[in-house]
Amino acid sequence: TSSKAKFVFSLLRIIANSANSVVDITRILQEYGISEQNISRINLEAAKRAKYKDDGDHAFDVISDQNVPDLSEKNKVKEIHSMLSQFIVLAKNNPVSTTLYKIIRTETNVYKGIANDNTIENYIERSVLSDIISSAYDLEAINSSATIGDFLDFVEQLVKFDVETDRGLGGEDAVQVSTVHQSKGLEFKVVFVVDVAARKFPLKYTEKQFYVPDDLAKGVKPSAAPDVEFKREERRILYVGMTRAIDRLFLTYPTQYEGNKRGNKASKYLIDVKPEQNASVDFTKIPALAAQSVSTSFDAIEILKSQKVTNAIAQMQSGQVQSAIESMMDLAKIKYFQEKKKLEGFDLGKFAIKSSDDIEGLLNGTISERKKFS
């Protein structure tokens, strides 16, 4: 998932329902560099205010008045609240597409911060942000008076549809790629759990300072120290991945990462079972492959290109002409990037949209034919 898109959707959820937005406000505060200590103080104050009320989580109220014990960075918090308030007013007075365009393109650094960075990662980020705006146009074609809340519901339905469709496309003879968490409840004849390496399983533990209200902590307080409990949870996650296999399970790890001079070790969880001496384990060490001369770094562009072609066709078939034109403009950018290996110098003005010379005659002829049979 795009990090820029997550930021945008946090803003949208705050706009749609500022009274219940503590999670998204926390994300925005983190994005703008507010310290974890101050975020914890804000959340603690919000929890106190909401304790005996049922009118929301009060996080937005707290960043509004900043009446929080020991709170520093008040000016920065005030600026963030002012920005969010302006976005709420913006959404009330404008269509969803206009609101999204201004938030993404002009009122924040979401797009501007990566506009001139022509790495493939940021090119894809920009494409995702453009697709969000296009989705707003698609919704307005259905509901011209749609709100930000309607847009969030619309996107949620699109995501659900994609998930359901993807699950049905795999078939039996196909490779499915997922995270361990996404694989819960599923089983496969053969499973590969990759990168079971040191610093991956378990990940490096980082102590986090945050406040958990007492009524939420009841019954879930870990029995061990946080770092010990963290490693136990990491072991449980690996266990989930391993137990997805019905017939065969492969656990792999690299002895060295590309571009890293340091050697790499297996996860301590693998070392614990002593795979080289364990009769139940078929341990194989595969020699490193020679570096390939042909780069595959632009495979992602072909995937993106295919998606845009599919989108353009579907949009034309459903009468979404504006969205189809935008998809075709994106295809022009992709073609330019493939040829030049950069977007610098791309001129959208050269992407001329010209109708066929005889389209007017054909349309008039169609009208004449209709009159004959009327």
PDB file of N, CA and C in Angstrom, residues 100-199:
ATOM      1  N   LEU A 100     -10.134  16.603  -3.223  1.00  0.00           N
ATOM      2  CA  LEU A 100      -9.008  15.673  -3.328  1.00  0.00           C
ATOM      3  C   LEU A 100      -7.862  16.276  -4.134  1.00  0.00           C
ATOM      4  N   TYR A 101      -8.202  16.940  -5.230  1.00  0.00           N
ATOM      5  CA  TYR A 101      -7.158  17.542  -6.066  1.00  0.00           C
ATOM      6  C   TYR A 101      -6.359  18.563  -5.265  1.00  0.00           C
ATOM      7  N   LYS A 102      -7.056  19.408  -4.518  1.00  0.00           N
ATOM      8  CA  LYS A 102      -6.356  20.445  -3.760  1.00  0.00           C
ATOM      9  C   LYS A 102      -5.519  19.849  -2.633  1.00  0.00           C
ATOM     10  N   ILE A 103      -6.067  18.847  -1.929  1.00  0.00           N
ATOM     11  CA  ILE A 103      -5.310  18.219  -0.838  1.00  0.00           C
ATOM     12  C   ILE A 103      -4.060  17.531  -1.374  1.00  0.00           C
ATOM     13  N   ILE A 104      -4.204  16.824  -2.485  1.00  0.00           N
ATOM     14  CA  ILE A 104      -3.081  16.044  -3.023  1.00  0.00           C
ATOM     15  C   ILE A 104      -2.091  16.919  -3.779  1.00  0.00           C
ATOM     16  N   ARG A 105      -2.601  17.846  -4.583  1.00  0.00           N
ATOM     17  CA  ARG A 105      -1.727  18.577  -5.502  1.00  0.00           C
ATOM     18  C   ARG A 105      -1.240  19.932  -4.985  1.00  0.00           C
ATOM     19  N   THR A 106      -2.060  20.666  -4.243  1.00  0.00           N
ATOM     20  CA  THR A 106      -1.691  22.055  -3.945  1.00  0.00           C
ATOM     21  C   THR A 106      -1.560  22.398  -2.467  1.00  0.00           C
ATOM     22  N   GLU A 107      -2.365  21.789  -1.607  1.00  0.00           N
ATOM     23  CA  GLU A 107      -2.420  22.222  -0.210  1.00  0.00           C
ATOM     24  C   GLU A 107      -1.487  21.454   0.722  1.00  0.00           C
ATOM     25  N   THR A 108      -0.888  20.379   0.253  1.00  0.00           N
ATOM     26  CA  THR A 108       0.084  19.622   1.047  1.00  0.00           C
ATOM     27  C   THR A 108       1.280  19.292   0.157  1.00  0.00           C
ATOM     28  N   ASN A 109       2.286  18.680   0.754  1.00  0.00           N
ATOM     29  CA  ASN A 109       3.464  18.260  -0.011  1.00  0.00           C
ATOM     30  C   ASN A 109       3.369  16.809  -0.464  1.00  0.00           C
ATOM     31  N   VAL A 110       2.168  16.223  -0.367  1.00  0.00           N
ATOM     32  CA  VAL A 110       2.005  14.814  -0.722  1.00  0.00           C
ATOM     33  C   VAL A 110       2.504  14.552  -2.139  1.00  0.00           C
ATOM     34  N   TYR A 111       2.048  15.355  -3.081  1.00  0.00           N
ATOM     35  CA  TYR A 111       2.451  15.183  -4.484  1.00  0.00           C
ATOM     36  C   TYR A 111       3.676  16.023  -4.815  1.00  0.00           C
ATOM     37  N   LYS A 112       3.694  17.264  -4.327  1.00  0.00           N
ATOM     38  CA  LYS A 112       4.797  18.167  -4.658  1.00  0.00           C
ATOM     39  C   LYS A 112       6.139  17.617  -4.200  1.00  0.00           C
ATOM     40  N   GLY A 113       6.127  16.886  -3.082  1.00  0.00           N
ATOM     41  CA  GLY A 113       7.375  16.357  -2.548  1.00  0.00           C
ATOM     42  C   GLY A 113       8.030  15.305  -3.426  1.00  0.00           C
ATOM     43  N   ILE A 114       7.247  14.680  -4.316  1.00  0.00           N
ATOM     44  CA  ILE A 114       7.800  13.635  -5.188  1.00  0.00           C
ATOM     45  C   ILE A 114       7.611  13.978  -6.669  1.00  0.00           C
ATOM     46  N   ALA A 115       7.146  15.194  -6.955  1.00  0.00           N
ATOM     47  CA  ALA A 115       6.807  15.571  -8.334  1.00  0.00           C
ATOM     48  C   ALA A 115       8.014  15.521  -9.262  1.00  0.00           C
ATOM     49  N   ASN A 116       9.186  15.877  -8.760  1.00  0.00           N
ATOM     50  CA  ASN A 116      10.379  15.947  -9.607  1.00  0.00           C
ATOM     51  C   ASN A 116      11.344  14.791  -9.385  1.00  0.00           C
ATOM     52  N   ASP A 117      10.901  13.795  -8.635  1.00  0.00           N
ATOM     53  CA  ASP A 117      11.726  12.610  -8.393  1.00  0.00           C
ATOM     54  C   ASP A 117      11.269  11.516  -9.354  1.00  0.00           C
ATOM     55  N   ASN A 118      12.095  11.195 -10.329  1.00  0.00           N
ATOM     56  CA  ASN A 118      11.677  10.289 -11.392  1.00  0.00           C
ATOM     57  C   ASN A 118      12.091   8.841 -11.169  1.00  0.00           C
ATOM     58  N   THR A 119      12.298   8.458  -9.906  1.00  0.00           N
ATOM     59  CA  THR A 119      12.508   7.041  -9.630  1.00  0.00           C
ATOM     60  C   THR A 119      11.207   6.298  -9.892  1.00  0.00           C
ATOM     61  N   ILE A 120      11.309   5.010 -10.197  1.00  0.00           N
ATOM     62  CA  ILE A 120      10.108   4.235 -10.515  1.00  0.00           C
ATOM     63  C   ILE A 120       9.169   4.167  -9.318  1.00  0.00           C
ATOM     64  N   GLU A 121       9.745   4.130  -8.087  1.00  0.00           N
ATOM     65  CA  GLU A 121       8.903   4.066  -6.889  1.00  0.00           C
ATOM     66  C   GLU A 121       8.010   5.297  -6.783  1.00  0.00           C
ATOM     67  N   ASN A 122       8.601   6.474  -6.977  1.00  0.00           N
ATOM     68  CA  ASN A 122       7.809   7.698  -6.861  1.00  0.00           C
ATOM     69  C   ASN A 122       6.918   7.919  -8.073  1.00  0.00           C
ATOM     70  N   TYR A 123       7.310   7.371  -9.218  1.00  0.00           N
ATOM     71  CA  TYR A 123       6.413   7.431 -10.372  1.00  0.00           C
ATOM     72  C   TYR A 123       5.138   6.644 -10.081  1.00  0.00           C
ATOM     73  N   ILE A 124       5.294   5.477  -9.467  1.00  0.00           N
ATOM     74  CA  ILE A 124       4.129   4.663  -9.111  1.00  0.00           C
ATOM     75  C   ILE A 124       3.311   5.353  -8.022  1.00  0.00           C
ATOM     76  N   GLU A 125       4.003   5.996  -7.048  1.00  0.00           N
ATOM     77  CA  GLU A 125       3.288   6.748  -6.005  1.00  0.00           C
ATOM     78  C   GLU A 125       2.414   7.829  -6.639  1.00  0.00           C
ATOM     79  N   ARG A 126       2.972   8.563  -7.600  1.00  0.00           N
ATOM     80  CA  ARG A 126       2.200   9.621  -8.265  1.00  0.00           C
ATOM     81  C   ARG A 126       1.016   9.033  -9.024  1.00  0.00           C
ATOM     82  N   SER A 127       1.228   7.872  -9.613  1.00  0.00           N
ATOM     83  CA  SER A 127       0.141   7.215 -10.343  1.00  0.00           C
ATOM     84  C   SER A 127      -0.992   6.824  -9.400  1.00  0.00           C
ATOM     85  N   VAL A 128      -0.635   6.316  -8.216  1.00  0.00           N
ATOM     86  CA  VAL A 128      -1.652   5.939  -7.227  1.00  0.00           C
ATOM     87  C   VAL A 128      -2.451   7.165  -6.794  1.00  0.00           C
ATOM     88  N   LEU A 129      -1.758   8.272  -6.547  1.00  0.00           N
ATOM     89  CA  LEU A 129      -2.443   9.500  -6.133  1.00  0.00           C
ATOM     90  C   LEU A 129      -3.373  10.004  -7.240  1.00  0.00           C
ATOM     91  N   SER A 130      -2.926   9.899  -8.484  1.00  0.00           N
ATOM     92  CA  SER A 130      -3.779  10.309  -9.608  1.00  0.00           C
ATOM     93  C   SER A 130      -5.006   9.410  -9.720  1.00  0.00           C
ATOM     94  N   ASP A 131      -4.821   8.124  -9.437  1.00  0.00           N
ATOM     95  CA  ASP A 131      -5.951   7.190  -9.481  1.00  0.00           C
ATOM     96  C   ASP A 131      -6.990   7.520  -8.410  1.00  0.00           C
ATOM     97  N   ILE A 132      -6.530   8.018  -7.258  1.00  0.00           N
ATOM     98  CA  ILE A 132      -7.467   8.412  -6.197  1.00  0.00           C
ATOM     99  C   ILE A 132      -8.357   9.545  -6.696  1.00  0.00           C
ATOM    100  N   ILE A 133      -7.741  10.530  -7.350  1.00  0.00           N
ATOM    101  CA  ILE A 133      -8.524  11.646  -7.894  1.00  0.00           C
ATOM    102  C   ILE A 133      -9.471  11.147  -8.981  1.00  0.00           C
ATOM    103  N   SER A 134      -8.996  10.236  -9.830  1.00  0.00           N
ATOM    104  CA  SER A 134      -9.846   9.675 -10.890  1.00  0.00           C
ATOM    105  C   SER A 134     -11.048   8.943 -10.304  1.00  0.00           C
ATOM    106  N   SER A 135     -10.835   8.253  -9.183  1.00  0.00           N
ATOM    107  CA  SER A 135     -11.939   7.545  -8.531  1.00  0.00           C
ATOM    108  C   SER A 135     -13.005   8.521  -8.050  1.00  0.00           C
ATOM    109  N   ALA A 136     -12.567   9.715  -7.636  1.00  0.00           N
ATOM    110  CA  ALA A 136     -13.533  10.735  -7.212  1.00  0.00           C
ATOM    111  C   ALA A 136     -14.397  11.170  -8.389  1.00  0.00           C
ATOM    112  N   TYR A 137     -13.777  11.332  -9.563  1.00  0.00           N
ATOM    113  CA  TYR A 137     -14.553  11.675 -10.764  1.00  0.00           C
ATOM    114  C   TYR A 137     -15.539  10.556 -11.103  1.00  0.00           C
ATOM    115  N   ASP A 138     -15.092   9.309 -10.947  1.00  0.00           N
ATOM    116  CA  ASP A 138     -15.969   8.169 -11.232  1.00  0.00           C
ATOM    117  C   ASP A 138     -17.193   8.184 -10.310  1.00  0.00           C
ATOM    118  N   LEU A 139     -16.954   8.482  -9.025  1.00  0.00           N
ATOM    119  CA  LEU A 139     -18.067   8.534  -8.070  1.00  0.00           C
ATOM    120  C   LEU A 139     -19.028   9.664  -8.426  1.00  0.00           C
ATOM    121  N   GLU A 140     -18.493  10.822  -8.791  1.00  0.00           N
ATOM    122  CA  GLU A 140     -19.346  11.972  -9.109  1.00  0.00           C
ATOM    123  C   GLU A 140     -20.183  11.729 -10.363  1.00  0.00           C
ATOM    124  N   ALA A 141     -19.698  10.859 -11.250  1.00  0.00           N
ATOM    125  CA  ALA A 141     -20.501  10.504 -12.426  1.00  0.00           C
ATOM    126  C   ALA A 141     -21.743   9.727 -12.015  1.00  0.00           C
ATOM    127  N   ILE A 142     -21.653   9.046 -10.861  1.00  0.00           N
ATOM    128  CA  ILE A 142     -22.787   8.286 -10.333  1.00  0.00           C
ATOM    129  C   ILE A 142     -23.622   9.135  -9.388  1.00  0.00           C
ATOM    130  N   ASN A 143     -22.928   9.912  -8.542  1.00  0.00           N
ATOM    131  CA  ASN A 143     -23.591  10.720  -7.513  1.00  0.00           C
ATOM    132  C   ASN A 143     -22.933  12.092  -7.473  1.00  0.00           C
ATOM    133  N   SER A 144     -23.533  13.061  -8.134  1.00  0.00           N
ATOM    134  CA  SER A 144     -22.930  14.389  -8.264  1.00  0.00           C
ATOM    135  C   SER A 144     -22.847  15.137  -6.938  1.00  0.00           C
ATOM    136  N   SER A 145     -23.639  14.745  -5.947  1.00  0.00           N
ATOM    137  CA  SER A 145     -23.625  15.424  -4.646  1.00  0.00           C
ATOM    138  C   SER A 145     -22.898  14.597  -3.580  1.00  0.00           C
ATOM    139  N   ALA A 146     -22.011  13.713  -4.009  1.00  0.00           N
ATOM    140  CA  ALA A 146     -21.296  12.829  -3.079  1.00  0.00           C
ATOM    141  C   ALA A 146     -20.451  13.628  -2.092  1.00  0.00           C
ATOM    142  N   THR A 147     -20.324  13.091  -0.882  1.00  0.00           N
ATOM    143  CA  THR A 147     -19.495  13.695   0.162  1.00  0.00           C
ATOM    144  C   THR A 147     -18.208  12.888   0.321  1.00  0.00           C
ATOM    145  N   ILE A 148     -17.308  13.384   1.161  1.00  0.00           N
ATOM    146  CA  ILE A 148     -16.080  12.639   1.453  1.00  0.00           C
ATOM    147  C   ILE A 148     -16.419  11.290   2.083  1.00  0.00           C
ATOM    148  N   GLY A 149     -17.433  11.271   2.942  1.00  0.00           N
ATOM    149  CA  GLY A 149     -17.871  10.004   3.535  1.00  0.00           C
ATOM    150  C   GLY A 149     -18.339   9.022   2.475  1.00  0.00           C
ATOM    151  N   ASP A 150     -19.085   9.524   1.481  1.00  0.00           N
ATOM    152  CA  ASP A 150     -19.528   8.674   0.368  1.00  0.00           C
ATOM    153  C   ASP A 150     -18.328   8.132  -0.404  1.00  0.00           C
ATOM    154  N   PHE A 151     -17.328   8.991  -0.589  1.00  0.00           N
ATOM    155  CA  PHE A 151     -16.132   8.566  -1.328  1.00  0.00           C
ATOM    156  C   PHE A 151     -15.397   7.450  -0.591  1.00  0.00           C
ATOM    157  N   LEU A 152     -15.277   7.576   0.731  1.00  0.00           N
ATOM    158  CA  LEU A 152     -14.610   6.533   1.519  1.00  0.00           C
ATOM    159  C   LEU A 152     -15.367   5.205   1.411  1.00  0.00           C
ATOM    160  N   ASP A 153     -16.700   5.269   1.454  1.00  0.00           N
ATOM    161  CA  ASP A 153     -17.510   4.049   1.282  1.00  0.00           C
ATOM    162  C   ASP A 153     -17.316   3.464  -0.113  1.00  0.00           C
ATOM    163  N   PHE A 154     -17.255   4.340  -1.103  1.00  0.00           N
ATOM    164  CA  PHE A 154     -17.078   3.928  -2.499  1.00  0.00           C
ATOM    165  C   PHE A 154     -15.752   3.185  -2.675  1.00  0.00           C
ATOM    166  N   VAL A 155     -14.683   3.753  -2.130  1.00  0.00           N
ATOM    167  CA  VAL A 155     -13.359   3.131  -2.245  1.00  0.00           C
ATOM    168  C   VAL A 155     -13.329   1.801  -1.501  1.00  0.00           C
ATOM    169  N   GLU A 156     -13.972   1.753  -0.337  1.00  0.00           N
ATOM    170  CA  GLU A 156     -14.016   0.502   0.431  1.00  0.00           C
ATOM    171  C   GLU A 156     -14.689  -0.606  -0.371  1.00  0.00           C
ATOM    172  N   GLN A 157     -15.764  -0.262  -1.079  1.00  0.00           N
ATOM    173  CA  GLN A 157     -16.445  -1.260  -1.903  1.00  0.00           C
ATOM    174  C   GLN A 157     -15.565  -1.710  -3.067  1.00  0.00           C
ATOM    175  N   LEU A 158     -14.817  -0.765  -3.651  1.00  0.00           N
ATOM    176  CA  LEU A 158     -13.908  -1.125  -4.735  1.00  0.00           C
ATOM    177  C   LEU A 158     -12.831  -2.086  -4.248  1.00  0.00           C
ATOM    178  N   VAL A 159     -12.291  -1.805  -3.061  1.00  0.00           N
ATOM    179  CA  VAL A 159     -11.245  -2.664  -2.501  1.00  0.00           C
ATOM    180  C   VAL A 159     -11.792  -4.052  -2.208  1.00  0.00           C
ATOM    181  N   LYS A 160     -12.993  -4.116  -1.632  1.00  0.00           N
ATOM    182  CA  LYS A 160     -13.604  -5.417  -1.342  1.00  0.00           C
ATOM    183  C   LYS A 160     -13.812  -6.209  -2.623  1.00  0.00           C
ATOM    184  N   PHE A 161     -14.251  -5.514  -3.668  1.00  0.00           N
ATOM    185  CA  PHE A 161     -14.478  -6.185  -4.946  1.00  0.00           C
ATOM    186  C   PHE A 161     -13.174  -6.749  -5.490  1.00  0.00           C
ATOM    187  N   ASP A 162     -12.092  -5.946  -5.398  1.00  0.00           N
ATOM    188  CA  ASP A 162     -10.796  -6.412  -5.893  1.00  0.00           C
ATOM    189  C   ASP A 162     -10.330  -7.647  -5.145  1.00  0.00           C
ATOM    190  N   VAL A 163     -10.486  -7.657  -3.810  1.00  0.00           N
ATOM    191  CA  VAL A 163     -10.040  -8.792  -3.006  1.00  0.00           C
ATOM    192  C   VAL A 163     -10.808 -10.047  -3.382  1.00  0.00           C
ATOM    193  N   GLU A 164     -12.136  -9.898  -3.500  1.00  0.00           N
ATOM    194  CA  GLU A 164     -12.953 -11.058  -3.841  1.00  0.00           C
ATOM    195  C   GLU A 164     -12.610 -11.574  -5.231  1.00  0.00           C
ATOM    196  N   THR A 165     -12.373 -10.656  -6.175  1.00  0.00           N
ATOM    197  CA  THR A 165     -12.033 -11.058  -7.537  1.00  0.00           C
ATOM    198  C   THR A 165     -10.691 -11.764  -7.573  1.00  0.00           C
ATOM    199  N   ASP A 166      -9.687 -11.200  -6.883  1.00  0.00           N
ATOM    200  CA  ASP A 166      -8.355 -11.795  -6.894  1.00  0.00           C
ATOM    201  C   ASP A 166      -8.365 -13.207  -6.331  1.00  0.00           C
ATOM    202  N   ARG A 167      -9.147 -13.442  -5.293  1.00  0.00           N
ATOM    203  CA  ARG A 167      -9.189 -14.775  -4.693  1.00  0.00           C
ATOM    204  C   ARG A 167      -9.738 -15.798  -5.677  1.00  0.00           C
ATOM    205  N   GLY A 168     -10.645 -15.364  -6.548  1.00  0.00           N
ATOM    206  CA  GLY A 168     -11.256 -16.303  -7.475  1.00  0.00           C
ATOM    207  C   GLY A 168     -10.438 -16.545  -8.723  1.00  0.00           C
ATOM    208  N   LEU A 169      -9.407 -15.723  -8.971  1.00  0.00           N
ATOM    209  CA  LEU A 169      -8.658 -15.830 -10.215  1.00  0.00           C
ATOM    210  C   LEU A 169      -7.540 -16.856 -10.158  1.00  0.00           C
ATOM    211  N   GLY A 170      -7.110 -17.203  -8.945  1.00  0.00           N
ATOM    212  CA  GLY A 170      -5.919 -18.027  -8.818  1.00  0.00           C
ATOM    213  C   GLY A 170      -6.044 -19.403  -9.426  1.00  0.00           C
ATOM    214  N   GLY A 171      -7.134 -20.101  -9.143  1.00  0.00           N
ATOM    215  CA  GLY A 171      -7.265 -21.468  -9.608  1.00  0.00           C
ATOM    216  C   GLY A 171      -6.348 -22.384  -8.819  1.00  0.00           C
ATOM    217  N   GLU A 172      -6.375 -23.660  -9.133  1.00  0.00           N
ATOM    218  CA  GLU A 172      -5.561 -24.619  -8.396  1.00  0.00           C
ATOM    219  C   GLU A 172      -4.108 -24.584  -8.841  1.00  0.00           C
ATOM    220  N   ASP A 173      -3.871 -24.392 -10.138  1.00  0.00           N
ATOM    221  CA  ASP A 173      -2.517 -24.454 -10.670  1.00  0.00           C
ATOM    222  C   ASP A 173      -1.952 -23.045 -10.806  1.00  0.00           C
ATOM    223  N   ALA A 174      -1.702 -22.395  -9.675  1.00  0.00           N
ATOM    224  CA  ALA A 174      -1.212 -21.021  -9.707  1.00  0.00           C
ATOM    225  C   ALA A 174      -0.397 -20.736  -8.459  1.00  0.00           C
ATOM    226  N   VAL A 175       0.508 -19.782  -8.569  1.00  0.00           N
ATOM    227  CA  VAL A 175       1.310 -19.341  -7.424  1.00  0.00           C
ATOM    228  C   VAL A 175       0.617 -18.151  -6.788  1.00  0.00           C
ATOM    229  N   GLN A 176       0.375 -18.222  -5.504  1.00  0.00           N
ATOM    230  CA  GLN A 176      -0.233 -17.107  -4.785  1.00  0.00           C
ATOM    231  C   GLN A 176       0.792 -16.516  -3.830  1.00  0.00           C
ATOM    232  N   VAL A 177       0.931 -15.205  -3.869  1.00  0.00           N
ATOM    233  CA  VAL A 177       1.897 -14.501  -3.031  1.00  0.00           C
ATOM    234  C   VAL A 177       1.136 -13.684  -1.996  1.00  0.00           C
ATOM    235  N   SER A 178       1.504 -13.828  -0.728  1.00  0.00           N
ATOM    236  CA  SER A 178       0.816 -13.068   0.313  1.00  0.00           C
ATOM    237  C   SER A 178       1.724 -12.917   1.517  1.00  0.00           C
ATOM    238  N   THR A 179       1.307 -12.064   2.446  1.00  0.00           N
ATOM    239  CA  THR A 179       1.997 -11.972   3.724  1.00  0.00           C
ATOM    240  C   THR A 179       1.518 -13.112   4.616  1.00  0.00           C
ATOM    241  N   VAL A 180       2.218 -13.320   5.715  1.00  0.00           N
ATOM    242  CA  VAL A 180       1.794 -14.359   6.663  1.00  0.00           C
ATOM    243  C   VAL A 180       0.412 -14.028   7.211  1.00  0.00           C
ATOM    244  N   HIS A 181       0.191 -12.765   7.548  1.00  0.00           N
ATOM    245  CA  HIS A 181      -1.099 -12.366   8.114  1.00  0.00           C
ATOM    246  C   HIS A 181      -2.243 -12.625   7.132  1.00  0.00           C
ATOM    247  N   GLN A 182      -2.004 -12.346   5.851  1.00  0.00           N
ATOM    248  CA  GLN A 182      -3.050 -12.551   4.846  1.00  0.00           C
ATOM    249  C   GLN A 182      -3.345 -14.026   4.613  1.00  0.00           C
ATOM    250  N   SER A 183      -2.399 -14.896   4.971  1.00  0.00           N
ATOM    251  CA  SER A 183      -2.581 -16.328   4.711  1.00  0.00           C
ATOM    252  C   SER A 183      -3.344 -17.051   5.814  1.00  0.00           C
ATOM    253  N   LYS A 184      -3.661 -16.357   6.895  1.00  0.00           N
ATOM    254  CA  LYS A 184      -4.369 -17.007   8.007  1.00  0.00           C
ATOM    255  C   LYS A 184      -5.666 -17.646   7.524  1.00  0.00           C
ATOM    256  N   GLY A 185      -5.882 -18.892   7.945  1.00  0.00           N
ATOM    257  CA  GLY A 185      -7.103 -19.594   7.580  1.00  0.00           C
ATOM    258  C   GLY A 185      -7.035 -20.303   6.242  1.00  0.00           C
ATOM    259  N   LEU A 186      -5.942 -20.109   5.489  1.00  0.00           N
ATOM    260  CA  LEU A 186      -5.797 -20.747   4.183  1.00  0.00           C
ATOM    261  C   LEU A 186      -4.803 -21.901   4.270  1.00  0.00           C
ATOM    262  N   GLU A 187      -4.897 -22.840   3.324  1.00  0.00           N
ATOM    263  CA  GLU A 187      -3.959 -23.956   3.256  1.00  0.00           C
ATOM    264  C   GLU A 187      -3.548 -24.184   1.809  1.00  0.00           C
ATOM    265  N   PHE A 188      -2.296 -24.638   1.620  1.00  0.00           N
ATOM    266  CA  PHE A 188      -1.772 -24.895   0.286  1.00  0.00           C
ATOM    267  C   PHE A 188      -0.945 -26.177   0.317  1.00  0.00           C
ATOM    268  N   LYS A 189      -0.921 -26.886  -0.798  1.00  0.00           N
ATOM    269  CA  LYS A 189      -0.151 -28.126  -0.850  1.00  0.00           C
ATOM    270  C   LYS A 189       1.335 -27.867  -0.634  1.00  0.00           C
ATOM    271  N   VAL A 190       1.840 -26.788  -1.228  1.00  0.00           N
ATOM    272  CA  VAL A 190       3.256 -26.437  -1.092  1.00  0.00           C
ATOM    273  C   VAL A 190       3.354 -24.979  -0.649  1.00  0.00           C
ATOM    274  N   VAL A 191       4.188 -24.721   0.349  1.00  0.00           N
ATOM    275  CA  VAL A 191       4.355 -23.362   0.871  1.00  0.00           C
ATOM    276  C   VAL A 191       5.838 -23.022   0.947  1.00  0.00           C
ATOM    277  N   PHE A 192       6.197 -21.844   0.451  1.00  0.00           N
ATOM    278  CA  PHE A 192       7.537 -21.291   0.625  1.00  0.00           C
ATOM    279  C   PHE A 192       7.434 -20.106   1.587  1.00  0.00           C
ATOM    280  N   VAL A 193       8.131 -20.176   2.698  1.00  0.00           N
ATOM    281  CA  VAL A 193       8.258 -19.021   3.594  1.00  0.00           C
ATOM    282  C   VAL A 193       9.660 -18.474   3.368  1.00  0.00           C
ATOM    283  N   VAL A 194       9.747 -17.301   2.774  1.00  0.00           N
ATOM    284  CA  VAL A 194      11.048 -16.775   2.358  1.00  0.00           C
ATOM    285  C   VAL A 194      11.601 -15.780   3.372  1.00  0.00           C
ATOM    286  N   ASP A 195      12.913 -15.596   3.304  1.00  0.00           N
ATOM    287  CA  ASP A 195      13.614 -14.610   4.134  1.00  0.00           C
ATOM    288  C   ASP A 195      13.480 -14.908   5.629  1.00  0.00           C
ATOM    289  N   VAL A 196      13.574 -16.189   5.978  1.00  0.00           N
ATOM    290  CA  VAL A 196      13.552 -16.562   7.399  1.00  0.00           C
ATOM    291  C   VAL A 196      14.971 -16.360   7.927  1.00  0.00           C
ATOM    292  N   ALA A 197      15.341 -15.091   8.039  1.00  0.00           N
ATOM    293  CA  ALA A 197      16.720 -14.715   8.332  1.00  0.00           C
ATOM    294  C   ALA A 197      16.802 -13.899   9.613  1.00  0.00           C
ATOM    295  N   ALA A 198      18.032 -13.757  10.088  1.00  0.00           N
ATOM    296  CA  ALA A 198      18.271 -12.900  11.247  1.00  0.00           C
ATOM    297  C   ALA A 198      17.820 -11.479  10.920  1.00  0.00           C
ATOM    298  N   ARG A 199      17.252 -10.808  11.907  1.00  0.00           N
ATOM    299  CA  ARG A 199      16.718  -9.445  11.793  1.00  0.00           C
ATOM    300  C   ARG A 199      15.450  -9.374  10.941  1.00  0.00           C
TER     301      ARG A 199
END
